């Protein structure tokens, strides 16, 4: 499903999506924030959304989705837009699902995902979540373990999505891992 198109064509839905998931959709694909030319990314891509802290979601050349945080963390989040939107809507806050020790088996992972999701639901307009979920055709009642397993695999797939920061003294600093570190 073309989630970006749906959000572009329905600004109210896009606003509601942003309010729920801190995901501000850009008007069009845009050059990534390269910190005034001081960042070099390992894979070609374009920005398509930002979060409230200045982090960016990147559509990478191979169709996978990368993320660049305002703190300089970089990594791949998903293999496709479908996987990204499933992660966002199902888990609510993917940042809360990065504890590697919880990814030991499907049962443990499902319980972990549900705990994280339930914590996030406490501060959320559940009616708004239901409207967004229905409008995008993403079920929130399905198991979280498969969604989280796809997330973990995407973060670890080679080639890794990374950034090299060019320091004032001419040295290079590699971005540190975004997830599971």
Short mmCIF file of N, CA, C and O in Angstrom, two decimals, residues 44-161:
data_model
loop_
_atom_site.label_atom_id
_atom_site.label_comp_id
_atom_site.label_asym_id
_atom_site.label_seq_id
_atom_site.Cartn_x
_atom_site.Cartn_y
_atom_site.Cartn_z
N UNK A 44 22.99 5.62 -0.71
CA UNK A 44 22.21 6.73 -1.25
C UNK A 44 20.77 6.70 -0.75
O UNK A 44 20.20 5.63 -0.54
N UNK A 45 20.19 7.88 -0.56
CA UNK A 45 18.80 7.95 -0.12
C UNK A 45 18.31 9.38 -0.03
O UNK A 45 19.08 10.33 -0.21
N UNK A 46 17.02 9.50 0.24
CA UNK A 46 16.37 10.80 0.36
C UNK A 46 15.48 10.81 1.59
O UNK A 46 14.89 9.79 1.95
N UNK A 47 15.35 11.98 2.22
CA UNK A 47 14.48 12.13 3.39
C UNK A 47 13.02 12.23 2.93
O UNK A 47 12.73 12.85 1.92
N UNK A 48 12.12 11.60 3.71
CA UNK A 48 10.70 11.72 3.40
C UNK A 48 9.86 12.10 4.61
O UNK A 48 8.70 12.46 4.49
N UNK A 49 10.44 12.06 5.82
CA UNK A 49 9.72 12.45 7.03
C UNK A 49 10.74 12.82 8.11
O UNK A 49 11.91 12.43 8.03
N UNK A 50 10.26 13.59 9.08
CA UNK A 50 11.10 13.98 10.23
C UNK A 50 10.32 13.75 11.52
O UNK A 50 9.10 13.71 11.52
N UNK A 51 11.06 13.66 12.61
CA UNK A 51 10.40 13.61 13.91
C UNK A 51 10.63 14.94 14.62
O UNK A 51 11.35 15.81 14.13
N UNK A 52 10.00 15.11 15.77
CA UNK A 52 10.03 16.37 16.47
C UNK A 52 11.40 16.79 16.98
O UNK A 52 11.64 17.97 17.21
N UNK A 53 12.32 15.85 17.14
CA UNK A 53 13.65 16.19 17.63
C UNK A 53 14.63 16.47 16.49
O UNK A 53 15.79 16.75 16.74
N UNK A 54 14.17 16.36 15.24
CA UNK A 54 15.04 16.61 14.10
C UNK A 54 15.56 15.36 13.43
O UNK A 54 16.32 15.44 12.47
N UNK A 55 15.18 14.20 13.91
CA UNK A 55 15.56 12.96 13.25
C UNK A 55 14.86 12.84 11.91
O UNK A 55 13.80 13.43 11.70
N UNK A 56 15.45 12.07 11.01
CA UNK A 56 14.90 11.93 9.66
C UNK A 56 14.71 10.46 9.29
O UNK A 56 15.54 9.62 9.63
N UNK A 57 13.65 10.22 8.55
CA UNK A 57 13.41 8.92 7.93
C UNK A 57 13.87 9.03 6.48
O UNK A 57 13.51 9.98 5.78
N UNK A 58 14.67 8.06 6.04
CA UNK A 58 15.25 8.08 4.70
C UNK A 58 14.77 6.89 3.87
O UNK A 58 14.84 5.75 4.34
N UNK A 59 14.35 7.18 2.66
CA UNK A 59 14.07 6.13 1.69
C UNK A 59 15.39 5.85 0.99
O UNK A 59 15.94 6.71 0.30
N UNK A 60 15.92 4.65 1.21
CA UNK A 60 17.22 4.30 0.65
C UNK A 60 17.07 3.76 -0.76
O UNK A 60 15.99 3.34 -1.18
N UNK A 61 18.16 3.76 -1.48
CA UNK A 61 18.18 3.38 -2.89
C UNK A 61 17.56 2.01 -3.15
O UNK A 61 16.91 1.80 -4.17
N UNK A 62 17.73 1.08 -2.22
CA UNK A 62 17.21 -0.27 -2.41
C UNK A 62 15.77 -0.44 -1.93
O UNK A 62 15.23 -1.54 -1.91
N UNK A 63 15.11 0.66 -1.52
CA UNK A 63 13.73 0.62 -1.06
C UNK A 63 13.58 0.40 0.43
O UNK A 63 12.48 0.47 0.97
N UNK A 64 14.69 0.14 1.12
CA UNK A 64 14.62 -0.01 2.57
C UNK A 64 14.56 1.38 3.21
O UNK A 64 14.73 2.40 2.55
N UNK A 65 14.30 1.40 4.51
CA UNK A 65 14.10 2.66 5.23
C UNK A 65 15.18 2.82 6.29
O UNK A 65 15.39 1.95 7.13
N UNK A 66 15.85 3.97 6.24
CA UNK A 66 16.86 4.30 7.23
C UNK A 66 16.38 5.42 8.13
O UNK A 66 15.40 6.11 7.83
N UNK A 67 17.08 5.60 9.23
CA UNK A 67 16.75 6.67 10.17
C UNK A 67 18.06 7.32 10.63
O UNK A 67 19.04 6.63 10.89
N UNK A 68 18.04 8.64 10.72
CA UNK A 68 19.18 9.43 11.17
C UNK A 68 18.69 10.30 12.31
O UNK A 68 17.88 11.20 12.10
N UNK A 69 19.14 10.03 13.53
CA UNK A 69 18.66 10.78 14.69
C UNK A 69 19.37 12.12 14.80
O UNK A 69 20.45 12.31 14.24
N UNK A 70 18.78 13.01 15.56
CA UNK A 70 19.38 14.32 15.77
C UNK A 70 20.67 14.21 16.60
O UNK A 70 21.46 15.15 16.63
N UNK A 71 20.89 13.05 17.23
CA UNK A 71 22.11 12.83 18.01
C UNK A 71 23.20 12.15 17.19
O UNK A 71 24.25 11.81 17.72
N UNK A 72 22.94 11.89 15.92
CA UNK A 72 23.94 11.29 15.06
C UNK A 72 23.89 9.78 14.96
O UNK A 72 24.78 9.17 14.38
N UNK A 73 22.86 9.16 15.50
CA UNK A 73 22.69 7.72 15.36
C UNK A 73 22.08 7.44 13.99
O UNK A 73 21.21 8.18 13.53
N UNK A 74 22.54 6.38 13.36
CA UNK A 74 22.06 6.03 12.02
C UNK A 74 21.84 4.53 11.93
O UNK A 74 22.64 3.76 12.47
N UNK A 75 20.79 4.13 11.24
CA UNK A 75 20.56 2.71 11.03
C UNK A 75 19.36 2.46 10.13
O UNK A 75 18.55 3.34 9.89
N UNK A 76 19.29 1.24 9.64
CA UNK A 76 18.14 0.82 8.83
C UNK A 76 17.05 0.35 9.80
O UNK A 76 17.33 -0.37 10.74
N UNK A 77 15.81 0.76 9.54
CA UNK A 77 14.67 0.37 10.38
C UNK A 77 13.82 -0.72 9.77
O UNK A 77 13.23 -1.52 10.49
N UNK A 78 13.70 -0.68 8.45
CA UNK A 78 12.74 -1.57 7.80
C UNK A 78 13.19 -1.86 6.38
O UNK A 78 13.91 -1.07 5.77
N UNK A 79 12.73 -2.98 5.85
CA UNK A 79 13.06 -3.36 4.48
C UNK A 79 12.16 -2.68 3.45
O UNK A 79 12.49 -2.67 2.27
N UNK A 80 11.04 -2.11 3.90
CA UNK A 80 10.09 -1.48 2.98
C UNK A 80 9.21 -0.49 3.74
O UNK A 80 9.19 -0.49 4.97
N UNK A 81 8.46 0.30 2.98
CA UNK A 81 7.48 1.20 3.60
C UNK A 81 6.43 0.39 4.34
O UNK A 81 5.99 0.79 5.43
N UNK A 82 6.01 -0.74 3.77
CA UNK A 82 5.02 -1.58 4.45
C UNK A 82 5.54 -2.00 5.83
O UNK A 82 4.81 -1.92 6.82
N UNK A 83 6.78 -2.45 5.89
CA UNK A 83 7.35 -2.85 7.18
C UNK A 83 7.49 -1.67 8.14
O UNK A 83 7.24 -1.81 9.33
N UNK A 84 7.87 -0.49 7.62
CA UNK A 84 8.00 0.69 8.48
C UNK A 84 6.65 1.06 9.09
O UNK A 84 6.54 1.27 10.30
N UNK A 85 5.62 1.17 8.26
CA UNK A 85 4.32 1.58 8.77
C UNK A 85 3.73 0.54 9.70
O UNK A 85 3.09 0.88 10.70
N UNK A 86 3.97 -0.73 9.44
CA UNK A 86 3.54 -1.78 10.35
C UNK A 86 4.24 -1.62 11.70
O UNK A 86 3.62 -1.74 12.76
N UNK A 87 5.53 -1.33 11.67
CA UNK A 87 6.30 -1.11 12.90
C UNK A 87 5.76 0.10 13.67
O UNK A 87 5.52 0.03 14.88
N UNK A 88 5.55 1.20 12.98
CA UNK A 88 5.07 2.42 13.64
C UNK A 88 3.71 2.22 14.28
O UNK A 88 3.50 2.55 15.45
N UNK A 89 2.76 1.71 13.51
CA UNK A 89 1.38 1.59 13.99
C UNK A 89 1.24 0.46 15.01
O UNK A 89 0.56 0.63 16.02
N UNK A 90 1.88 -0.65 14.79
CA UNK A 90 1.74 -1.79 15.69
C UNK A 90 2.46 -1.57 17.02
O UNK A 90 1.93 -1.90 18.08
N UNK A 91 3.66 -1.04 16.95
CA UNK A 91 4.49 -0.91 18.15
C UNK A 91 4.37 0.46 18.82
O UNK A 91 4.77 0.62 19.96
N UNK A 92 3.88 1.42 18.10
CA UNK A 92 3.65 2.80 18.53
C UNK A 92 4.96 3.59 18.62
O UNK A 92 5.08 4.64 18.05
N UNK A 93 5.93 3.09 19.35
CA UNK A 93 7.21 3.78 19.46
C UNK A 93 8.34 2.76 19.31
O UNK A 93 8.70 2.09 20.26
N UNK A 94 8.88 2.66 18.10
CA UNK A 94 9.91 1.66 17.83
C UNK A 94 11.14 1.86 18.70
O UNK A 94 11.84 0.91 19.02
N UNK A 95 11.39 3.11 19.13
CA UNK A 95 12.56 3.39 19.99
C UNK A 95 12.50 2.58 21.29
O UNK A 95 13.54 2.29 21.88
N UNK A 96 11.28 2.23 21.72
CA UNK A 96 11.10 1.49 22.96
C UNK A 96 11.28 -0.02 22.80
O UNK A 96 11.12 -0.77 23.76
N UNK A 97 11.57 -0.46 21.60
CA UNK A 97 11.63 -1.91 21.32
C UNK A 97 13.02 -2.34 20.87
O UNK A 97 13.17 -3.19 20.00
N UNK A 98 14.04 -1.77 21.49
CA UNK A 98 15.42 -2.03 21.06
C UNK A 98 16.27 -2.73 22.11
O UNK A 98 17.49 -2.61 22.11
N UNK A 99 15.66 -3.47 23.01
CA UNK A 99 16.40 -4.19 24.03
C UNK A 99 16.75 -5.58 23.50
O UNK A 99 15.91 -6.49 23.47
N UNK A 100 17.97 -5.76 23.06
CA UNK A 100 18.40 -7.00 22.40
C UNK A 100 18.16 -8.24 23.25
O UNK A 100 17.86 -9.31 22.71
N UNK A 101 18.25 -8.13 24.55
CA UNK A 101 18.08 -9.32 25.40
C UNK A 101 16.65 -9.84 25.40
O UNK A 101 16.39 -10.97 25.80
N UNK A 102 15.69 -9.05 24.88
CA UNK A 102 14.30 -9.50 24.79
C UNK A 102 14.01 -10.26 23.49
O UNK A 102 12.94 -10.80 23.30
N UNK A 103 14.98 -10.32 22.58
CA UNK A 103 14.81 -10.95 21.28
C UNK A 103 15.34 -12.38 21.27
O UNK A 103 15.93 -12.81 20.31
N UNK A 104 15.10 -13.12 22.34
CA UNK A 104 15.64 -14.48 22.45
C UNK A 104 14.76 -15.53 21.78
O UNK A 104 15.26 -16.50 21.24
N UNK A 105 13.45 -15.36 21.86
CA UNK A 105 12.51 -16.27 21.21
C UNK A 105 11.20 -15.53 20.99
O UNK A 105 10.99 -14.44 21.53
N UNK A 106 10.31 -16.12 20.21
CA UNK A 106 9.07 -15.44 19.83
C UNK A 106 8.18 -15.12 21.02
O UNK A 106 7.56 -14.06 21.09
N UNK A 107 8.09 -16.03 21.97
CA UNK A 107 7.23 -15.82 23.15
C UNK A 107 7.74 -14.63 23.98
O UNK A 107 6.97 -13.75 24.35
N UNK A 108 9.01 -14.62 24.28
CA UNK A 108 9.60 -13.53 25.05
C UNK A 108 9.45 -12.21 24.30
O UNK A 108 9.09 -11.18 24.89
N UNK A 109 9.69 -12.25 23.00
CA UNK A 109 9.58 -11.04 22.18
C UNK A 109 8.14 -10.52 22.14
O UNK A 109 7.91 -9.31 22.25
N UNK A 110 7.18 -11.41 22.01
CA UNK A 110 5.76 -11.00 21.99
C UNK A 110 5.39 -10.34 23.32
O UNK A 110 4.75 -9.27 23.33
N UNK A 111 5.78 -10.94 24.42
CA UNK A 111 5.47 -10.38 25.74
C UNK A 111 6.12 -9.01 25.91
O UNK A 111 5.50 -8.06 26.41
N UNK A 112 7.36 -8.89 25.50
CA UNK A 112 8.10 -7.62 25.56
C UNK A 112 7.40 -6.56 24.71
O UNK A 112 7.14 -5.45 25.18
N UNK A 113 7.08 -6.90 23.48
CA UNK A 113 6.41 -5.95 22.60
C UNK A 113 5.08 -5.49 23.16
O UNK A 113 4.74 -4.30 23.11
N UNK A 114 4.32 -6.42 23.70
CA UNK A 114 3.01 -6.06 24.28
C UNK A 114 3.17 -5.16 25.50
O UNK A 114 2.40 -4.20 25.68
N UNK A 115 4.18 -5.42 26.34
CA UNK A 115 4.43 -4.55 27.51
C UNK A 115 4.75 -3.13 27.05
O UNK A 115 4.22 -2.16 27.58
N UNK A 116 5.66 -3.03 26.07
CA UNK A 116 6.05 -1.70 25.57
C UNK A 116 4.84 -0.99 24.96
O UNK A 116 4.63 0.20 25.19
N UNK A 117 4.08 -1.71 24.16
CA UNK A 117 2.91 -1.14 23.50
C UNK A 117 1.89 -0.67 24.54
O UNK A 117 1.35 0.43 24.45
N UNK A 118 1.62 -1.50 25.55
CA UNK A 118 0.66 -1.15 26.59
C UNK A 118 1.09 0.10 27.36
O UNK A 118 0.25 0.94 27.71
N UNK A 119 2.38 0.22 27.63
CA UNK A 119 2.88 1.44 28.29
C UNK A 119 2.61 2.66 27.43
O UNK A 119 2.18 3.71 27.94
N UNK A 120 2.86 2.55 26.14
CA UNK A 120 2.63 3.68 25.24
C UNK A 120 1.14 4.00 25.09
O UNK A 120 0.76 5.16 24.92
N UNK A 121 0.29 2.98 25.14
CA UNK A 121 -1.15 3.20 25.01
C UNK A 121 -1.72 4.01 26.17
O UNK A 121 -2.75 4.67 26.01
N UNK A 122 -1.06 3.96 27.33
CA UNK A 122 -1.54 4.71 28.49
C UNK A 122 -1.62 6.21 28.22
O UNK A 122 -2.47 6.90 28.78
N UNK A 123 -0.72 6.72 27.38
CA UNK A 123 -0.66 8.16 27.10
C UNK A 123 -1.18 8.50 25.70
O UNK A 123 -0.83 9.54 25.16
N UNK A 124 -2.00 7.63 25.13
CA UNK A 124 -2.39 7.81 23.74
C UNK A 124 -3.90 7.87 23.61
O UNK A 124 -4.63 7.25 24.36
N UNK A 125 -4.33 8.62 22.61
CA UNK A 125 -5.74 8.66 22.24
C UNK A 125 -6.02 7.39 21.43
O UNK A 125 -5.68 7.32 20.24
N UNK A 126 -6.61 6.40 22.07
CA UNK A 126 -6.83 5.10 21.44
C UNK A 126 -7.80 5.22 20.26
O UNK A 126 -7.65 4.53 19.26
N UNK A 127 -8.77 6.12 20.35
CA UNK A 127 -9.70 6.35 19.24
C UNK A 127 -8.96 6.85 18.02
O UNK A 127 -9.24 6.43 16.89
N UNK A 128 -8.02 7.74 18.22
CA UNK A 128 -7.20 8.26 17.13
C UNK A 128 -6.36 7.15 16.52
O UNK A 128 -6.25 7.04 15.30
N UNK A 129 -5.77 6.31 17.37
CA UNK A 129 -4.99 5.18 16.88
C UNK A 129 -5.85 4.25 16.02
O UNK A 129 -5.43 3.81 14.95
N UNK A 130 -7.07 4.00 16.47
CA UNK A 130 -7.98 3.13 15.73
C UNK A 130 -8.33 3.74 14.37
O UNK A 130 -8.35 3.04 13.36
N UNK A 131 -8.61 5.05 14.33
CA UNK A 131 -8.93 5.72 13.06
C UNK A 131 -7.77 5.62 12.09
O UNK A 131 -7.95 5.30 10.90
N UNK A 132 -6.55 5.88 12.55
CA UNK A 132 -5.38 5.82 11.69
C UNK A 132 -5.15 4.40 11.21
O UNK A 132 -4.89 4.15 10.03
N UNK A 133 -5.24 3.45 12.13
CA UNK A 133 -5.05 2.05 11.79
C UNK A 133 -6.04 1.62 10.70
O UNK A 133 -5.65 0.97 9.73
N UNK A 134 -7.29 1.97 10.86
CA UNK A 134 -8.31 1.60 9.87
C UNK A 134 -8.07 2.29 8.54
O UNK A 134 -8.19 1.67 7.48
N UNK A 135 -7.74 3.58 8.57
CA UNK A 135 -7.52 4.33 7.32
C UNK A 135 -6.35 3.76 6.53
O UNK A 135 -6.36 3.78 5.29
N UNK A 136 -5.35 3.23 7.22
CA UNK A 136 -4.18 2.68 6.55
C UNK A 136 -4.27 1.17 6.34
O UNK A 136 -3.41 0.57 5.69
N UNK A 137 -5.30 0.55 6.90
CA UNK A 137 -5.47 -0.89 6.74
C UNK A 137 -4.43 -1.70 7.48
O UNK A 137 -4.05 -2.79 7.05
N UNK A 138 -3.95 -1.19 8.62
CA UNK A 138 -2.95 -1.90 9.43
C UNK A 138 -3.62 -2.36 10.71
O UNK A 138 -4.07 -1.54 11.51
N UNK A 139 -3.70 -3.66 10.89
CA UNK A 139 -4.33 -4.21 12.09
C UNK A 139 -3.40 -4.05 13.29
O UNK A 139 -2.20 -4.32 13.20
N UNK A 140 -3.97 -3.62 14.40
CA UNK A 140 -3.17 -3.48 15.61
C UNK A 140 -3.40 -4.64 16.58
O UNK A 140 -2.78 -4.69 17.63
N UNK A 141 -4.27 -5.56 16.20
CA UNK A 141 -4.57 -6.68 17.09
C UNK A 141 -3.73 -7.92 16.77
O UNK A 141 -3.85 -8.93 17.44
N UNK A 142 -2.90 -7.84 15.76
CA UNK A 142 -2.08 -8.99 15.40
C UNK A 142 -0.84 -9.05 16.29
O UNK A 142 -0.50 -8.09 16.98
N UNK A 143 -0.16 -10.17 16.27
CA UNK A 143 1.03 -10.36 17.10
C UNK A 143 2.15 -9.39 16.75
O UNK A 143 2.33 -9.01 15.59
N UNK A 144 2.90 -9.01 17.76
CA UNK A 144 4.01 -8.07 17.58
C UNK A 144 5.33 -8.77 17.28
O UNK A 144 6.21 -8.16 16.67
N UNK A 145 5.48 -10.02 17.68
CA UNK A 145 6.77 -10.69 17.48
C UNK A 145 7.21 -10.69 16.01
O UNK A 145 8.36 -10.36 15.73
N UNK A 146 6.34 -11.00 15.05
CA UNK A 146 6.80 -10.98 13.65
C UNK A 146 7.23 -9.58 13.19
O UNK A 146 8.21 -9.44 12.45
N UNK A 147 6.52 -8.56 13.63
CA UNK A 147 6.86 -7.18 13.28
C UNK A 147 8.23 -6.83 13.85
O UNK A 147 9.09 -6.27 13.16
N UNK A 148 8.44 -7.18 15.11
CA UNK A 148 9.71 -6.87 15.77
C UNK A 148 10.85 -7.71 15.21
O UNK A 148 11.99 -7.22 15.12
N UNK A 149 10.59 -8.95 14.83
CA UNK A 149 11.63 -9.78 14.22
C UNK A 149 12.08 -9.19 12.88
O UNK A 149 13.28 -9.17 12.58
N UNK A 150 11.14 -8.69 12.08
CA UNK A 150 11.51 -8.04 10.80
C UNK A 150 12.32 -6.77 11.07
O UNK A 150 13.30 -6.48 10.37
N UNK A 151 11.94 -6.02 12.10
CA UNK A 151 12.66 -4.81 12.50
C UNK A 151 14.11 -5.15 12.84
O UNK A 151 15.06 -4.57 12.30
N UNK A 152 14.31 -6.13 13.70
CA UNK A 152 15.66 -6.52 14.14
C UNK A 152 16.50 -6.98 12.94
O UNK A 152 17.66 -6.58 12.80
N UNK A 153 15.92 -7.80 12.07
CA UNK A 153 16.66 -8.28 10.90
C UNK A 153 17.07 -7.12 10.00
O UNK A 153 18.19 -7.11 9.47
N UNK A 154 16.17 -6.17 9.81
CA UNK A 154 16.49 -5.02 8.94
C UNK A 154 17.65 -4.21 9.52
O UNK A 154 18.53 -3.76 8.77
N UNK A 155 17.70 -4.05 10.83
CA UNK A 155 18.76 -3.25 11.44
C UNK A 155 20.13 -3.88 11.27
O UNK A 155 21.14 -3.19 11.30
N UNK A 156 20.16 -5.20 11.09
CA UNK A 156 21.42 -5.92 11.04
C UNK A 156 21.85 -6.31 9.63
O UNK A 156 22.94 -6.86 9.45
N UNK A 157 21.02 -6.04 8.64
CA UNK A 157 21.34 -6.46 7.28
C UNK A 157 22.51 -5.68 6.71
O UNK A 157 22.62 -4.48 6.87
N UNK A 158 23.37 -6.41 6.04
CA UNK A 158 24.51 -5.81 5.34
C UNK A 158 24.08 -5.38 3.95
O UNK A 158 23.26 -6.07 3.34
N UNK A 159 24.59 -4.33 3.39
CA UNK A 159 25.48 -3.40 4.08
C UNK A 159 24.70 -2.57 5.09
O UNK A 159 23.54 -2.21 4.86
N UNK A 160 25.33 -2.32 6.22
CA UNK A 160 24.70 -1.49 7.25
C UNK A 160 24.54 -0.07 6.75
O UNK A 160 25.33 0.41 5.94
N UNK A 161 23.50 0.58 7.23
CA UNK A 161 23.30 1.99 6.91
C UNK A 161 24.01 2.78 8.00
O UNK A 161 23.65 2.70 9.18
#
